[in-house]
């Protein structure tokens, strides 16, 4: 709680609670939260938005504590992967200013996008262990060492993490090793247990699906007439007006998932 200065219109615990409620209840916008609770909150919509964005820093500290706890009790088998998060429609990328310098062009399973990537490591029990954000053009291999520098175990990843140099640097005898799934055009023989190990990688794909479908980690686009059909399907939400607005949405989504 804030103990000095003028009393806040909305307390810090209440603000974070409302933000997590928004992410877990598939509520698309902060405006919907304000409309639902304005008689109780007795504050302006702007005050609610500013409070949620400001408290995201504290939410990230809560998330850090949870991740440290998960790391101490993690399963031996771990998975690392990334997912793309667009910050605008491709056709609007040249005119996008809010995330300029932080977002960039990247290529994912669905094609080109302009935005950032969420890099994540989770264990076999689907506990989140480490997260990081990077521009869309940063290779997954570049983020792998930063993401897992303090972790140990058997790390399973897709072909995007193939690098003999990185595998040697990451390896620690009896502590950690990386198994990156070979590409289809690579002539490599794997054992039955390695195949079973690679097959567990689908678990982290489910983690990303849950974050996007059930915890509000959505693409954040401009409202315009051409986007209304997508908004009706709940695939996108209105564009935040600041960098803190973007990352507040991301942090609250991951925190809500980690608290499950």
PDB file of C-alpha atoms in Angstrom:
ATOM      1  CA  UNK A   1       0.000   0.000   0.000  1.00  0.00           C
ATOM      2  CA  UNK A   2       1.051   3.599  -0.545  1.00  0.00           C
ATOM      3  CA  UNK A   3       1.874   5.090   2.866  1.00  0.00           C
ATOM      4  CA  UNK A   4       3.010   8.624   1.986  1.00  0.00           C
ATOM      5  CA  UNK A   5       1.576  11.482  -0.039  1.00  0.00           C
ATOM      6  CA  UNK A   6      -1.974  11.923  -1.258  1.00  0.00           C
ATOM      7  CA  UNK A   7      -4.259   8.924  -0.977  1.00  0.00           C
ATOM      8  CA  UNK A   8      -4.760   7.046  -4.236  1.00  0.00           C
ATOM      9  CA  UNK A   9      -8.210   6.947  -5.811  1.00  0.00           C
ATOM     10  CA  UNK A  10      -7.717   3.205  -6.335  1.00  0.00           C
ATOM     11  CA  UNK A  11      -5.482   1.207  -3.979  1.00  0.00           C
ATOM     12  CA  UNK A  12      -2.565  -0.765  -5.381  1.00  0.00           C
ATOM     13  CA  UNK A  13      -3.974  -4.227  -4.433  1.00  0.00           C
ATOM     14  CA  UNK A  14      -7.371  -3.264  -5.884  1.00  0.00           C
ATOM     15  CA  UNK A  15      -5.767  -2.061  -9.126  1.00  0.00           C
ATOM     16  CA  UNK A  16      -3.757  -5.252  -9.641  1.00  0.00           C
ATOM     17  CA  UNK A  17      -6.797  -7.363  -8.723  1.00  0.00           C
ATOM     18  CA  UNK A  18      -8.942  -5.584 -11.316  1.00  0.00           C
ATOM     19  CA  UNK A  19      -6.209  -6.024 -13.945  1.00  0.00           C
ATOM     20  CA  UNK A  20      -5.942  -9.770 -13.243  1.00  0.00           C
ATOM     21  CA  UNK A  21      -9.734 -10.052 -13.266  1.00  0.00           C
ATOM     22  CA  UNK A  22      -9.746  -8.462 -16.736  1.00  0.00           C
ATOM     23  CA  UNK A  23      -7.176 -10.951 -18.049  1.00  0.00           C
ATOM     24  CA  UNK A  24      -8.835 -14.067 -16.602  1.00  0.00           C
ATOM     25  CA  UNK A  25     -12.393 -13.190 -17.640  1.00  0.00           C
ATOM     26  CA  UNK A  26     -11.659 -12.554 -21.337  1.00  0.00           C
ATOM     27  CA  UNK A  27     -12.588  -8.863 -20.990  1.00  0.00           C
ATOM     28  CA  UNK A  28     -11.215  -7.081 -24.045  1.00  0.00           C
ATOM     29  CA  UNK A  29     -10.723  -3.510 -22.818  1.00  0.00           C
ATOM     30  CA  UNK A  30     -10.097  -1.445 -19.699  1.00  0.00           C
ATOM     31  CA  UNK A  31     -13.185   0.560 -20.631  1.00  0.00           C
ATOM     32  CA  UNK A  32     -15.342  -2.516 -20.008  1.00  0.00           C
ATOM     33  CA  UNK A  33     -13.820  -2.906 -16.530  1.00  0.00           C
ATOM     34  CA  UNK A  34     -14.502   0.749 -15.782  1.00  0.00           C
ATOM     35  CA  UNK A  35     -18.121   0.470 -16.959  1.00  0.00           C
ATOM     36  CA  UNK A  36     -18.659  -2.590 -14.738  1.00  0.00           C
ATOM     37  CA  UNK A  37     -17.128  -1.058 -11.594  1.00  0.00           C
ATOM     38  CA  UNK A  38     -17.434   2.721 -12.004  1.00  0.00           C
ATOM     39  CA  UNK A  39     -20.135   3.000  -9.323  1.00  0.00           C
ATOM     40  CA  UNK A  40     -17.814   1.304  -6.842  1.00  0.00           C
ATOM     41  CA  UNK A  41     -14.545   2.880  -7.977  1.00  0.00           C
ATOM     42  CA  UNK A  42     -15.928   6.424  -8.201  1.00  0.00           C
ATOM     43  CA  UNK A  43     -13.074   7.589 -10.382  1.00  0.00           C
ATOM     44  CA  UNK A  44     -12.597   8.560 -14.005  1.00  0.00           C
ATOM     45  CA  UNK A  45     -11.731   6.089 -16.739  1.00  0.00           C
ATOM     46  CA  UNK A  46      -8.351   7.816 -17.203  1.00  0.00           C
ATOM     47  CA  UNK A  47      -7.510   7.296 -13.519  1.00  0.00           C
ATOM     48  CA  UNK A  48      -8.173   3.565 -13.837  1.00  0.00           C
ATOM     49  CA  UNK A  49      -6.003   3.261 -16.967  1.00  0.00           C
ATOM     50  CA  UNK A  50      -3.113   5.213 -15.437  1.00  0.00           C
ATOM     51  CA  UNK A  51      -3.314   3.150 -12.231  1.00  0.00           C
ATOM     52  CA  UNK A  52      -3.277  -0.175 -14.078  1.00  0.00           C
ATOM     53  CA  UNK A  53      -0.322   0.844 -16.247  1.00  0.00           C
ATOM     54  CA  UNK A  54       1.647   2.193 -13.296  1.00  0.00           C
ATOM     55  CA  UNK A  55       1.048  -0.882 -11.114  1.00  0.00           C
ATOM     56  CA  UNK A  56       2.309  -3.190 -13.870  1.00  0.00           C
ATOM     57  CA  UNK A  57       5.819  -2.568 -12.510  1.00  0.00           C
ATOM     58  CA  UNK A  58       4.761  -3.988  -9.136  1.00  0.00           C
ATOM     59  CA  UNK A  59       2.974  -6.842 -10.904  1.00  0.00           C
ATOM     60  CA  UNK A  60       6.251  -7.701 -12.648  1.00  0.00           C
ATOM     61  CA  UNK A  61       7.954  -7.941  -9.230  1.00  0.00           C
ATOM     62  CA  UNK A  62       5.233 -10.333  -8.045  1.00  0.00           C
ATOM     63  CA  UNK A  63       5.785 -12.340 -11.231  1.00  0.00           C
ATOM     64  CA  UNK A  64       9.539 -12.442 -10.574  1.00  0.00           C
ATOM     65  CA  UNK A  65       8.933 -13.906  -7.097  1.00  0.00           C
ATOM     66  CA  UNK A  66       6.625 -16.575  -8.545  1.00  0.00           C
ATOM     67  CA  UNK A  67       9.132 -17.509 -11.254  1.00  0.00           C
ATOM     68  CA  UNK A  68      11.954 -17.834  -8.718  1.00  0.00           C
ATOM     69  CA  UNK A  69       9.777 -20.148  -6.643  1.00  0.00           C
ATOM     70  CA  UNK A  70       8.898 -22.203  -9.730  1.00  0.00           C
ATOM     71  CA  UNK A  71      12.591 -22.499 -10.611  1.00  0.00           C
ATOM     72  CA  UNK A  72      13.408 -23.933  -7.192  1.00  0.00           C
ATOM     73  CA  UNK A  73      10.784 -26.673  -7.578  1.00  0.00           C
ATOM     74  CA  UNK A  74      10.985 -27.242 -11.340  1.00  0.00           C
ATOM     75  CA  UNK A  75      10.828 -30.541 -13.231  1.00  0.00           C
ATOM     76  CA  UNK A  76      14.041 -31.848 -14.797  1.00  0.00           C
ATOM     77  CA  UNK A  77      12.624 -31.511 -18.331  1.00  0.00           C
ATOM     78  CA  UNK A  78      12.163 -27.956 -19.571  1.00  0.00           C
ATOM     79  CA  UNK A  79      10.949 -26.369 -22.818  1.00  0.00           C
ATOM     80  CA  UNK A  80      11.941 -23.071 -24.420  1.00  0.00           C
ATOM     81  CA  UNK A  81      10.118 -21.398 -27.289  1.00  0.00           C
ATOM     82  CA  UNK A  82       8.780 -18.050 -28.468  1.00  0.00           C
ATOM     83  CA  UNK A  83       5.536 -16.646 -29.837  1.00  0.00           C
ATOM     84  CA  UNK A  84       4.910 -13.543 -31.912  1.00  0.00           C
ATOM     85  CA  UNK A  85       2.794 -10.654 -30.628  1.00  0.00           C
ATOM     86  CA  UNK A  86       1.804  -8.096 -33.249  1.00  0.00           C
ATOM     87  CA  UNK A  87       1.429  -4.482 -32.158  1.00  0.00           C
ATOM     88  CA  UNK A  88      -0.441  -3.353 -35.277  1.00  0.00           C
ATOM     89  CA  UNK A  89      -1.682  -4.610 -38.620  1.00  0.00           C
ATOM     90  CA  UNK A  90       1.071  -5.128 -41.187  1.00  0.00           C
ATOM     91  CA  UNK A  91      -0.395  -2.421 -43.408  1.00  0.00           C
ATOM     92  CA  UNK A  92      -0.051   0.102 -40.560  1.00  0.00           C
ATOM     93  CA  UNK A  93       3.509  -0.793 -39.532  1.00  0.00           C
ATOM     94  CA  UNK A  94       5.174   2.145 -41.324  1.00  0.00           C
ATOM     95  CA  UNK A  95       2.948   4.603 -39.479  1.00  0.00           C
ATOM     96  CA  UNK A  96       3.053   2.946 -36.052  1.00  0.00           C
ATOM     97  CA  UNK A  97       4.791   5.213 -33.512  1.00  0.00           C
ATOM     98  CA  UNK A  98       3.986   4.009 -29.976  1.00  0.00           C
ATOM     99  CA  UNK A  99       6.218   0.921 -30.034  1.00  0.00           C
ATOM    100  CA  UNK A 100       8.700   2.271 -32.555  1.00  0.00           C
ATOM    101  CA  UNK A 101      12.204   1.247 -31.500  1.00  0.00           C
ATOM    102  CA  UNK A 102      10.937  -1.708 -29.449  1.00  0.00           C
ATOM    103  CA  UNK A 103       8.905  -3.550 -32.092  1.00  0.00           C
ATOM    104  CA  UNK A 104      10.244  -4.746 -35.439  1.00  0.00           C
ATOM    105  CA  UNK A 105       9.446  -7.023 -38.358  1.00  0.00           C
ATOM    106  CA  UNK A 106       9.617 -10.732 -37.624  1.00  0.00           C
ATOM    107  CA  UNK A 107       8.567 -13.994 -39.241  1.00  0.00           C
ATOM    108  CA  UNK A 108       6.574 -16.685 -37.464  1.00  0.00           C
ATOM    109  CA  UNK A 109       4.469 -19.704 -38.250  1.00  0.00           C
ATOM    110  CA  UNK A 110       1.692 -17.477 -39.615  1.00  0.00           C
ATOM    111  CA  UNK A 111       3.951 -15.309 -41.761  1.00  0.00           C
ATOM    112  CA  UNK A 112       5.342 -11.816 -41.328  1.00  0.00           C
ATOM    113  CA  UNK A 113       4.303  -9.617 -38.411  1.00  0.00           C
ATOM    114  CA  UNK A 114       5.324  -6.279 -36.897  1.00  0.00           C
ATOM    115  CA  UNK A 115       5.718  -6.475 -33.149  1.00  0.00           C
ATOM    116  CA  UNK A 116       7.581  -8.227 -30.366  1.00  0.00           C
ATOM    117  CA  UNK A 117       8.276 -11.816 -29.369  1.00  0.00           C
ATOM    118  CA  UNK A 118       7.558 -13.395 -26.022  1.00  0.00           C
ATOM    119  CA  UNK A 119      10.348 -15.853 -25.165  1.00  0.00           C
ATOM    120  CA  UNK A 120       9.375 -18.327 -22.466  1.00  0.00           C
ATOM    121  CA  UNK A 121      10.773 -21.346 -20.623  1.00  0.00           C
ATOM    122  CA  UNK A 122       8.439 -23.723 -18.770  1.00  0.00           C
ATOM    123  CA  UNK A 123       8.891 -27.167 -17.256  1.00  0.00           C
ATOM    124  CA  UNK A 124       7.096 -30.434 -17.962  1.00  0.00           C
ATOM    125  CA  UNK A 125       4.491 -29.548 -15.312  1.00  0.00           C
ATOM    126  CA  UNK A 126       3.692 -26.345 -17.266  1.00  0.00           C
ATOM    127  CA  UNK A 127       5.109 -24.050 -14.592  1.00  0.00           C
ATOM    128  CA  UNK A 128       6.530 -20.852 -16.102  1.00  0.00           C
ATOM    129  CA  UNK A 129      10.204 -20.470 -15.177  1.00  0.00           C
ATOM    130  CA  UNK A 130      11.528 -17.558 -17.211  1.00  0.00           C
ATOM    131  CA  UNK A 131      10.169 -14.920 -19.617  1.00  0.00           C
ATOM    132  CA  UNK A 132      11.647 -12.194 -21.804  1.00  0.00           C
ATOM    133  CA  UNK A 133      10.480  -9.820 -24.540  1.00  0.00           C
ATOM    134  CA  UNK A 134      12.459  -8.854 -27.626  1.00  0.00           C
ATOM    135  CA  UNK A 135      11.797  -7.168 -30.998  1.00  0.00           C
ATOM    136  CA  UNK A 136      10.338  -9.466 -33.620  1.00  0.00           C
ATOM    137  CA  UNK A 137      13.571  -9.613 -35.648  1.00  0.00           C
ATOM    138  CA  UNK A 138      15.759 -10.967 -32.813  1.00  0.00           C
ATOM    139  CA  UNK A 139      16.571 -14.675 -33.441  1.00  0.00           C
ATOM    140  CA  UNK A 140      15.378 -17.188 -30.850  1.00  0.00           C
ATOM    141  CA  UNK A 141      18.947 -18.454 -30.413  1.00  0.00           C
ATOM    142  CA  UNK A 142      20.068 -14.994 -29.278  1.00  0.00           C
ATOM    143  CA  UNK A 143      17.566 -15.002 -26.403  1.00  0.00           C
ATOM    144  CA  UNK A 144      18.075 -18.613 -25.307  1.00  0.00           C
ATOM    145  CA  UNK A 145      21.186 -18.057 -23.172  1.00  0.00           C
ATOM    146  CA  UNK A 146      19.739 -14.956 -21.475  1.00  0.00           C
ATOM    147  CA  UNK A 147      16.500 -16.777 -20.732  1.00  0.00           C
ATOM    148  CA  UNK A 148      18.070 -19.890 -19.213  1.00  0.00           C
ATOM    149  CA  UNK A 149      21.375 -18.721 -17.735  1.00  0.00           C
ATOM    150  CA  UNK A 150      20.343 -19.640 -14.168  1.00  0.00           C
ATOM    151  CA  UNK A 151      18.423 -22.847 -14.959  1.00  0.00           C
ATOM    152  CA  UNK A 152      19.482 -26.502 -15.075  1.00  0.00           C
ATOM    153  CA  UNK A 153      18.017 -29.665 -16.593  1.00  0.00           C
ATOM    154  CA  UNK A 154      17.167 -31.216 -19.965  1.00  0.00           C
ATOM    155  CA  UNK A 155      16.112 -28.401 -22.311  1.00  0.00           C
ATOM    156  CA  UNK A 156      13.974 -29.271 -25.334  1.00  0.00           C
ATOM    157  CA  UNK A 157      13.526 -26.814 -28.201  1.00  0.00           C
ATOM    158  CA  UNK A 158      12.530 -26.733 -31.866  1.00  0.00           C
ATOM    159  CA  UNK A 159      14.772 -26.388 -34.919  1.00  0.00           C
ATOM    160  CA  UNK A 160      15.043 -22.620 -34.441  1.00  0.00           C
ATOM    161  CA  UNK A 161      17.507 -23.239 -31.610  1.00  0.00           C
ATOM    162  CA  UNK A 162      19.945 -25.424 -33.561  1.00  0.00           C
ATOM    163  CA  UNK A 163      23.475 -24.122 -33.005  1.00  0.00           C
ATOM    164  CA  UNK A 164      26.456 -26.300 -32.190  1.00  0.00           C
ATOM    165  CA  UNK A 165      28.328 -23.328 -30.735  1.00  0.00           C
ATOM    166  CA  UNK A 166      25.434 -22.382 -28.452  1.00  0.00           C
ATOM    167  CA  UNK A 167      24.862 -26.012 -27.413  1.00  0.00           C
ATOM    168  CA  UNK A 168      28.522 -26.317 -26.383  1.00  0.00           C
ATOM    169  CA  UNK A 169      28.441 -23.020 -24.495  1.00  0.00           C
ATOM    170  CA  UNK A 170      25.191 -23.941 -22.730  1.00  0.00           C
ATOM    171  CA  UNK A 171      26.250 -27.469 -21.766  1.00  0.00           C
ATOM    172  CA  UNK A 172      27.328 -28.146 -18.177  1.00  0.00           C
ATOM    173  CA  UNK A 173      28.237 -31.708 -17.274  1.00  0.00           C
ATOM    174  CA  UNK A 174      25.604 -33.380 -15.066  1.00  0.00           C
ATOM    175  CA  UNK A 175      23.728 -30.043 -14.878  1.00  0.00           C
ATOM    176  CA  UNK A 176      22.181 -29.045 -18.187  1.00  0.00           C
ATOM    177  CA  UNK A 177      22.025 -29.921 -21.867  1.00  0.00           C
ATOM    178  CA  UNK A 178      20.067 -28.682 -24.889  1.00  0.00           C
ATOM    179  CA  UNK A 179      18.172 -31.002 -27.255  1.00  0.00           C
ATOM    180  CA  UNK A 180      17.077 -29.066 -30.357  1.00  0.00           C
ATOM    181  CA  UNK A 181      14.872 -30.987 -32.774  1.00  0.00           C
ATOM    182  CA  UNK A 182      16.678 -31.539 -36.118  1.00  0.00           C
ATOM    183  CA  UNK A 183      15.251 -29.999 -39.278  1.00  0.00           C
ATOM    184  CA  UNK A 184      13.631 -32.313 -41.793  1.00  0.00           C
ATOM    185  CA  UNK A 185      16.505 -31.871 -44.262  1.00  0.00           C
ATOM    186  CA  UNK A 186      19.158 -32.804 -41.692  1.00  0.00           C
ATOM    187  CA  UNK A 187      20.641 -36.303 -41.746  1.00  0.00           C
ATOM    188  CA  UNK A 188      20.577 -37.170 -38.078  1.00  0.00           C
ATOM    189  CA  UNK A 189      19.572 -40.335 -36.261  1.00  0.00           C
ATOM    190  CA  UNK A 190      17.796 -40.050 -32.942  1.00  0.00           C
ATOM    191  CA  UNK A 191      17.031 -42.652 -30.325  1.00  0.00           C
ATOM    192  CA  UNK A 192      13.541 -43.629 -29.179  1.00  0.00           C
ATOM    193  CA  UNK A 193      13.912 -41.750 -25.889  1.00  0.00           C
ATOM    194  CA  UNK A 194      15.061 -38.605 -27.746  1.00  0.00           C
ATOM    195  CA  UNK A 195      11.952 -38.819 -29.960  1.00  0.00           C
ATOM    196  CA  UNK A 196       9.756 -39.072 -26.862  1.00  0.00           C
ATOM    197  CA  UNK A 197      11.594 -36.123 -25.366  1.00  0.00           C
ATOM    198  CA  UNK A 198      11.011 -34.006 -28.481  1.00  0.00           C
ATOM    199  CA  UNK A 199       7.319 -34.962 -28.467  1.00  0.00           C
ATOM    200  CA  UNK A 200       6.857 -33.313 -25.056  1.00  0.00           C
ATOM    201  CA  UNK A 201       7.517 -29.922 -26.692  1.00  0.00           C
ATOM    202  CA  UNK A 202       3.820 -29.636 -27.533  1.00  0.00           C
ATOM    203  CA  UNK A 203       3.299 -28.673 -23.865  1.00  0.00           C
ATOM    204  CA  UNK A 204       4.826 -25.224 -24.347  1.00  0.00           C
ATOM    205  CA  UNK A 205       2.649 -24.679 -27.423  1.00  0.00           C
ATOM    206  CA  UNK A 206      -0.354 -25.269 -25.156  1.00  0.00           C
ATOM    207  CA  UNK A 207       1.106 -22.700 -22.771  1.00  0.00           C
ATOM    208  CA  UNK A 208       1.135 -20.050 -25.503  1.00  0.00           C
ATOM    209  CA  UNK A 209      -2.370 -21.044 -26.600  1.00  0.00           C
ATOM    210  CA  UNK A 210      -3.681 -20.645 -23.064  1.00  0.00           C
ATOM    211  CA  UNK A 211      -1.971 -17.269 -22.650  1.00  0.00           C
ATOM    212  CA  UNK A 212      -3.641 -15.956 -25.797  1.00  0.00           C
ATOM    213  CA  UNK A 213      -7.040 -17.626 -25.478  1.00  0.00           C
ATOM    214  CA  UNK A 214      -7.682 -17.545 -21.721  1.00  0.00           C
ATOM    215  CA  UNK A 215      -5.352 -14.918 -20.223  1.00  0.00           C
ATOM    216  CA  UNK A 216      -5.676 -12.015 -22.640  1.00  0.00           C
ATOM    217  CA  UNK A 217      -2.240 -12.030 -24.295  1.00  0.00           C
ATOM    218  CA  UNK A 218      -3.745 -10.619 -27.468  1.00  0.00           C
ATOM    219  CA  UNK A 219      -2.547  -8.714 -30.484  1.00  0.00           C
ATOM    220  CA  UNK A 220      -3.279  -5.030 -29.827  1.00  0.00           C
ATOM    221  CA  UNK A 221      -4.388  -3.184 -32.944  1.00  0.00           C
ATOM    222  CA  UNK A 222      -5.870   0.141 -33.944  1.00  0.00           C
ATOM    223  CA  UNK A 223      -9.638   0.359 -34.054  1.00  0.00           C
ATOM    224  CA  UNK A 224     -10.791   0.938 -37.609  1.00  0.00           C
ATOM    225  CA  UNK A 225     -13.678  -0.198 -39.756  1.00  0.00           C
ATOM    226  CA  UNK A 226     -11.693  -3.016 -41.385  1.00  0.00           C
ATOM    227  CA  UNK A 227     -10.884  -4.494 -37.959  1.00  0.00           C
ATOM    228  CA  UNK A 228     -14.441  -4.683 -36.631  1.00  0.00           C
ATOM    229  CA  UNK A 229     -14.977  -8.277 -37.756  1.00  0.00           C
ATOM    230  CA  UNK A 230     -11.832  -9.374 -35.933  1.00  0.00           C
ATOM    231  CA  UNK A 231     -12.831  -7.434 -32.839  1.00  0.00           C
ATOM    232  CA  UNK A 232     -16.208  -9.146 -32.855  1.00  0.00           C
ATOM    233  CA  UNK A 233     -14.369 -12.466 -32.666  1.00  0.00           C
ATOM    234  CA  UNK A 234     -12.355 -11.238 -29.693  1.00  0.00           C
ATOM    235  CA  UNK A 235      -9.058 -11.624 -31.556  1.00  0.00           C
ATOM    236  CA  UNK A 236      -7.868  -8.051 -31.073  1.00  0.00           C
ATOM    237  CA  UNK A 237      -8.358  -5.145 -28.698  1.00  0.00           C
ATOM    238  CA  UNK A 238      -7.957  -1.405 -29.035  1.00  0.00           C
ATOM    239  CA  UNK A 239      -4.503   0.119 -29.206  1.00  0.00           C
ATOM    240  CA  UNK A 240      -2.888   1.364 -25.956  1.00  0.00           C
ATOM    241  CA  UNK A 241      -1.672   4.943 -26.050  1.00  0.00           C
ATOM    242  CA  UNK A 242       1.719   4.239 -24.476  1.00  0.00           C
ATOM    243  CA  UNK A 243       4.500   1.673 -24.189  1.00  0.00           C
ATOM    244  CA  UNK A 244       3.465   1.082 -20.573  1.00  0.00           C
ATOM    245  CA  UNK A 245      -0.037   0.238 -21.824  1.00  0.00           C
ATOM    246  CA  UNK A 246       1.299  -2.474 -24.106  1.00  0.00           C
ATOM    247  CA  UNK A 247       3.576  -4.084 -21.553  1.00  0.00           C
ATOM    248  CA  UNK A 248       0.995  -3.793 -18.766  1.00  0.00           C
ATOM    249  CA  UNK A 249      -1.261  -6.064 -20.825  1.00  0.00           C
ATOM    250  CA  UNK A 250       1.576  -8.549 -21.385  1.00  0.00           C
ATOM    251  CA  UNK A 251       2.703  -8.610 -17.745  1.00  0.00           C
ATOM    252  CA  UNK A 252      -0.787  -9.014 -16.299  1.00  0.00           C
ATOM    253  CA  UNK A 253      -1.484 -11.850 -18.760  1.00  0.00           C
ATOM    254  CA  UNK A 254       1.617 -13.801 -17.755  1.00  0.00           C
ATOM    255  CA  UNK A 255       1.045 -13.115 -14.054  1.00  0.00           C
ATOM    256  CA  UNK A 256      -2.560 -14.329 -14.294  1.00  0.00           C
ATOM    257  CA  UNK A 257      -1.357 -17.534 -15.959  1.00  0.00           C
ATOM    258  CA  UNK A 258       1.433 -18.035 -13.405  1.00  0.00           C
ATOM    259  CA  UNK A 259      -1.075 -17.644 -10.543  1.00  0.00           C
ATOM    260  CA  UNK A 260      -3.360 -20.369 -11.887  1.00  0.00           C
TER     261      UNK A 260
END
